[in-house]
Coordinates of C-alpha atoms in Angstrom, one line a residue:
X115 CA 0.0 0.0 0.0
X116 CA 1.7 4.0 -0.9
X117 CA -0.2 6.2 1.6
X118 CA 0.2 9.9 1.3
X119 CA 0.0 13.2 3.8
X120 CA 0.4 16.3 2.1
X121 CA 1.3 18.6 4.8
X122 CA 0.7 22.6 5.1
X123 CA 3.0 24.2 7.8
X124 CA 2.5 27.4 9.0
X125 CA -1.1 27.4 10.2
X126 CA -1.9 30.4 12.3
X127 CA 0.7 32.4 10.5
X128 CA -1.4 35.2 8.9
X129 CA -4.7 35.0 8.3
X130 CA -3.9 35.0 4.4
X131 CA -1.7 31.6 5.0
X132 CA -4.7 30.1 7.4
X133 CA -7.0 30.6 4.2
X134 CA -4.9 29.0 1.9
X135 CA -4.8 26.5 3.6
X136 CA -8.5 26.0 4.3
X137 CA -8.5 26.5 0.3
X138 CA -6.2 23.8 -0.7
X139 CA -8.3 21.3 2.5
X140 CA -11.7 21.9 0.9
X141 CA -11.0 22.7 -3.3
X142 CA -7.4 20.4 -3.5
X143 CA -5.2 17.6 -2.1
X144 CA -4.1 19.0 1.4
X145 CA -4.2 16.4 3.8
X146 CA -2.8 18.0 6.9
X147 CA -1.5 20.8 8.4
X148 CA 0.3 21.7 11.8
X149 CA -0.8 24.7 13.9
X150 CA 1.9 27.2 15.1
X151 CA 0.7 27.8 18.8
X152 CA 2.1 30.6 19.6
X153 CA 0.1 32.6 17.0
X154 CA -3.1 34.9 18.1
X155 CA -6.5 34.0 16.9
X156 CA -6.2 30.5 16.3
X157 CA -9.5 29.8 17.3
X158 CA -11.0 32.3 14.8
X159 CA -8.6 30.6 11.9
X160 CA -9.3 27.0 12.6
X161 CA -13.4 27.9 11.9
X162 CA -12.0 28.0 8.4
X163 CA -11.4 24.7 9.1
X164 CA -14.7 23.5 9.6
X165 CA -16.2 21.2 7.1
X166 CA -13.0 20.0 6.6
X167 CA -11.3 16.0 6.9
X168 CA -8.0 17.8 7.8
X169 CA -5.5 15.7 10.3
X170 CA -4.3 18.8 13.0
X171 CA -0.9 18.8 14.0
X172 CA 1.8 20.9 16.0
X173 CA 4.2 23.4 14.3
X174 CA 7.0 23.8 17.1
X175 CA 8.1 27.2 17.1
X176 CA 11.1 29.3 17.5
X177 CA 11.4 31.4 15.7
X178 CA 9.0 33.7 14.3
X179 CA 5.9 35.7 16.5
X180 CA 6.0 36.1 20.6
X181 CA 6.2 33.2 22.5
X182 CA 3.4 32.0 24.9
X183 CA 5.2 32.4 27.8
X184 CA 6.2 36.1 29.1
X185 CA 9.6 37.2 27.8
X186 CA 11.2 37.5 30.8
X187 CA 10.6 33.8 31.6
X188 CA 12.3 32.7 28.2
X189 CA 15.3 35.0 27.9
X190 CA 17.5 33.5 25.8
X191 CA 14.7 33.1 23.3
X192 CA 13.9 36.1 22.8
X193 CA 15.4 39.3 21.6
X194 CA 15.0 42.9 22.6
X195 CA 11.6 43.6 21.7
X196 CA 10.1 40.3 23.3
X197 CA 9.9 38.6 20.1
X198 CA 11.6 35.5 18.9
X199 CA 14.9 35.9 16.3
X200 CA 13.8 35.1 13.2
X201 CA 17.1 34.0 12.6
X202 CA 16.3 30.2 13.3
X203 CA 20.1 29.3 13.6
X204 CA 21.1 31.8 16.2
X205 CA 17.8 31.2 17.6
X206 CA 18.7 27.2 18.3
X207 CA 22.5 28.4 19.1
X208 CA 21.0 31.1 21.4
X209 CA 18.3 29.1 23.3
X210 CA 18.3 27.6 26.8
X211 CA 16.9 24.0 26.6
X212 CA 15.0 24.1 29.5
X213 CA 13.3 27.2 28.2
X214 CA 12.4 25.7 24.6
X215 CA 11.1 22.5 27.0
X216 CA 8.8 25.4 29.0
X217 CA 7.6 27.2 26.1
X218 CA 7.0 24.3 23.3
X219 CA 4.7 23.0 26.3
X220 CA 2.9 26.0 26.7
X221 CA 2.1 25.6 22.4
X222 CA 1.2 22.6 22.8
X223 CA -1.5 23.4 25.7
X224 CA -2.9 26.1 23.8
X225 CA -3.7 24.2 20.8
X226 CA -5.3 21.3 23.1
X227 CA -7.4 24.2 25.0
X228 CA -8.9 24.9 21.4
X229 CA -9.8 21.5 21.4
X230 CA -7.4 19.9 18.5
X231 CA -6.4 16.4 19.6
X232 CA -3.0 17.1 17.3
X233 CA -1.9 13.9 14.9
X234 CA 1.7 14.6 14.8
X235 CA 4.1 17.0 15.6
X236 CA 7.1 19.3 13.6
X237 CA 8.3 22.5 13.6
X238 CA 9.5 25.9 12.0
X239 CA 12.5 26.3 10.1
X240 CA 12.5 22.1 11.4
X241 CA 14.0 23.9 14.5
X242 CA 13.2 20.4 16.1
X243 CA 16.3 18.5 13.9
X244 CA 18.9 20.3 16.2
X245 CA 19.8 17.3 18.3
X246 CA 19.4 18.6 21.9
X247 CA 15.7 20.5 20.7
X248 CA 15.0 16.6 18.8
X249 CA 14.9 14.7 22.6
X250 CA 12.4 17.6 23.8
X251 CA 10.4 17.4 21.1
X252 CA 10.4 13.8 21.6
X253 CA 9.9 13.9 25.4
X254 CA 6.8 16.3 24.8
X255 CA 5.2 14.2 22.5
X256 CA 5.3 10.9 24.4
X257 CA 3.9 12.9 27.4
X258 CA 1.0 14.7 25.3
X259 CA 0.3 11.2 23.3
X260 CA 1.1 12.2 20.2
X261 CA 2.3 9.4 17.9
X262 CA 4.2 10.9 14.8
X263 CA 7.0 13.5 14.3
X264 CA 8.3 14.8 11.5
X265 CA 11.4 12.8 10.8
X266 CA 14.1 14.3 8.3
X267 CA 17.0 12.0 6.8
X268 CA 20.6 12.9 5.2
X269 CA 19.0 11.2 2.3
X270 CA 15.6 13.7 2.2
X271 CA 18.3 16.3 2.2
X272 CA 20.4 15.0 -0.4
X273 CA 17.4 14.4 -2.5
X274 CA 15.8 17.5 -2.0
X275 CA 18.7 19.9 -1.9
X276 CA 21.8 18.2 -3.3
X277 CA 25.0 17.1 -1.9
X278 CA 26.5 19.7 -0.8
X279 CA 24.0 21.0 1.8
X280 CA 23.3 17.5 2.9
X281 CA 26.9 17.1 3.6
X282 CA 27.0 20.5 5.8
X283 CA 24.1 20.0 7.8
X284 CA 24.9 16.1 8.7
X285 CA 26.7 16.8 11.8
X286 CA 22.9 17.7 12.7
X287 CA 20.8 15.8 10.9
X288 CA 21.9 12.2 11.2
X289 CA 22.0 12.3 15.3
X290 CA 18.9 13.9 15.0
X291 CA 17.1 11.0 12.8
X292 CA 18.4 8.7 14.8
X293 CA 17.3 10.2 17.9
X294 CA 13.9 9.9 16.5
X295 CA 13.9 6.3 14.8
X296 CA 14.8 4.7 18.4
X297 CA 12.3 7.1 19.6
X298 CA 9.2 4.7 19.9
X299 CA 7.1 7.4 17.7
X300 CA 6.4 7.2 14.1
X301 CA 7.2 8.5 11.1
X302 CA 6.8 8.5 7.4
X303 CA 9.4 6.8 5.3
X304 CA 10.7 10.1 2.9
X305 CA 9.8 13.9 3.3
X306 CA 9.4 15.1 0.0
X307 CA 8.9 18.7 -1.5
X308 CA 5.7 20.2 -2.9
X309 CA 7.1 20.4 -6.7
X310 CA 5.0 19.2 -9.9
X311 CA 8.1 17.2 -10.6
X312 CA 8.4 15.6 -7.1
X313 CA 4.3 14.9 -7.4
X314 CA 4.8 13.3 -10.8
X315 CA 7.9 11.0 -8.7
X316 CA 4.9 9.5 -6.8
X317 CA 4.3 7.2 -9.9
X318 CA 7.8 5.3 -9.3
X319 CA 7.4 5.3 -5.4
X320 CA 7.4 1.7 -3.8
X321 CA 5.2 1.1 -0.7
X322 CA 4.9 3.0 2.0
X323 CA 3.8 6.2 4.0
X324 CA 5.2 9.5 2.7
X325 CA 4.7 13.1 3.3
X326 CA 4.9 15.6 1.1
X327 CA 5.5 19.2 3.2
X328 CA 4.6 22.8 1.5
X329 CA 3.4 26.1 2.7
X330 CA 0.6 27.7 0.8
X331 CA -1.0 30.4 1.9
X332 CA -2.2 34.3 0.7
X333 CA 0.2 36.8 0.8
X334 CA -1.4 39.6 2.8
X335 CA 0.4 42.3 4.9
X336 CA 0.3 40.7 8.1
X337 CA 2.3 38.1 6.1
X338 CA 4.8 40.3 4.6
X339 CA 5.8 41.4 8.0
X340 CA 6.5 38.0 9.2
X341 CA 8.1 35.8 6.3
X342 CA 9.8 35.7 3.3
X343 CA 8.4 33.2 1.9
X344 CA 5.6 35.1 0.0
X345 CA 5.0 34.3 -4.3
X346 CA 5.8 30.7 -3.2
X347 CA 3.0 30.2 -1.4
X348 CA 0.7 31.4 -3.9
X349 CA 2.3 29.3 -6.4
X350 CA 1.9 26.2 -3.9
X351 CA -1.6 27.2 -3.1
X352 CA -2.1 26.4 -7.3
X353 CA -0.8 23.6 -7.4
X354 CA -2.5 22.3 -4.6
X355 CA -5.8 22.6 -5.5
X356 CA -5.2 22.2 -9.9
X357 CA -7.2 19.6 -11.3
X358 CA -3.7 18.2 -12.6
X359 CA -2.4 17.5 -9.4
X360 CA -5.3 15.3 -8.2
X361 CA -4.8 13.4 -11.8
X362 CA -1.2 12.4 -11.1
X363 CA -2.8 11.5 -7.7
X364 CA -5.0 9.1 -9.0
X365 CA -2.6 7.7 -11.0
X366 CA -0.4 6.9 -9.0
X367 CA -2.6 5.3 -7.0
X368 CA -1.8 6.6 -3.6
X369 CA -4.1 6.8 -0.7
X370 CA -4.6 10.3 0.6
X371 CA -4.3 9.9 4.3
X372 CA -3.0 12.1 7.7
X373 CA -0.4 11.2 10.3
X374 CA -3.7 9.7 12.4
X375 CA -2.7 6.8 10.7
X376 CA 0.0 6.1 12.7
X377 CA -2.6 6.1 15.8
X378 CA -3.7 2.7 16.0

């Protein structure tokens, strides 16, 4: 059997990224998507939801918004102004691990006080791959009950990148996978890249459970003040939801699924 998540990070972002993301749930092939709780009005942007088969997740974050918790309780994630560095590397090389364990639980409670029983977990910028931030993330979700993490190989890397960056970032990478495969939780067999090309791979996939990971969305202000990732997402939100994509689909006879799968 070749199961398939299709995975929107970034919920909760802007408003503009919450509804394309709702879009590409209800009109395309989105699966799943992972809330960032550290975002305001969540409970207004998951109503877009509604209607929806769409597995809920957690998008760990680190760097980008204010965290939960007050600033002055997680110092050394923060930086003048209160807010997390967007810089996700000094953010990691910056952070206090006991204060990423505090405030990634205080996410996670938010998004269970809106009533989301989350499917899997993963993070921003894949914060959660830096080895010593990989064990909390694992700790957290064994103690919350959540079954699946997002799991990132040298090989995804390689694939999706090339050589050369899969050969710089493997001092973090492999401990990190590892971490995670003797972890007890589960995880997909590849990470894969919303591209047409990498959709139109799908045909010559063997059996499994993949995810495909992308971050549609509509650019709006609120958007342009917090990411640059902006065109892209507009150009994933397309592809999403084109009649095209849900032919190559078809043929290659996945199952569209989400990580709940790994639940039983």
């Amino acid at each position: 059997m070749k199961q398939l998540i299709i995975n929107a990070d970034d919920f909760g972002l802007s408003l503009g990224v919450s509804q394309g993301i709702a879009l590409a749930a209800k009109t395309g092939v989105l699966t799943s998507t992972t809330i960032m709780g550290n975002m305001p009005d969540l409970r207004q942007h998951l109503k877009l939801l509604d209607g929806t088969q769409i597995g809920l997740g957690v998008h760990l974050v680190l760097s980008a918004g204010k965290p939960v918790l007050k600033p002055d309780v997680v110092p050394s994630l923060v930086d003048g102004r209160g807010c997390f560095r967007r810089n996700f590397r000094q953010a990691v090389k910056l952070a206090n691990p006991q204060e990423v364990k505090q405030e990634w639980q205080e996410q996670i409670e938010h998004i269970l006080n809106l009533g989301v029983k989350p499917t899997h977990i993963d993070s921003h910028h894949h914060v959660h791959m830096a080895p010593i931030l990989t064990r909390i993330a694992v700790e957290l979700a064994h103690y919350y009950g959540i079954h699946a993490i997002r799991r990132i190989t040298w090989r995804d890397v390689a694939r999706e990148q090339g050589l050369r960056l899969a050969t710089l970032t493997s001092p973090v990478i492999i401990p990190s996978a590892r971490i995670i495969a003797r972890s007890g939780l589960k995880y997909t067999h590849r990470l894969i890249a919303l591209t047409e090309e990498n959709l139109r791979s799908l045909l010559n996939l063997g059996e499994g459970t993949f995810e495909i990971f992308c971050h549609p969305g509509v650019v709006d202000a609120e958007l342009r003040s917090k990411s640059s990732l902006l065109s892209e997402r507009e150009d994933e939100l397309r592809l999403l939801t084109a009649s095209c994509t849900r032919k190559i689909v078809e043929q290659a006879r996945v199952e569209l699924v989400t990580f709940g799968v790994f639940s039983t």
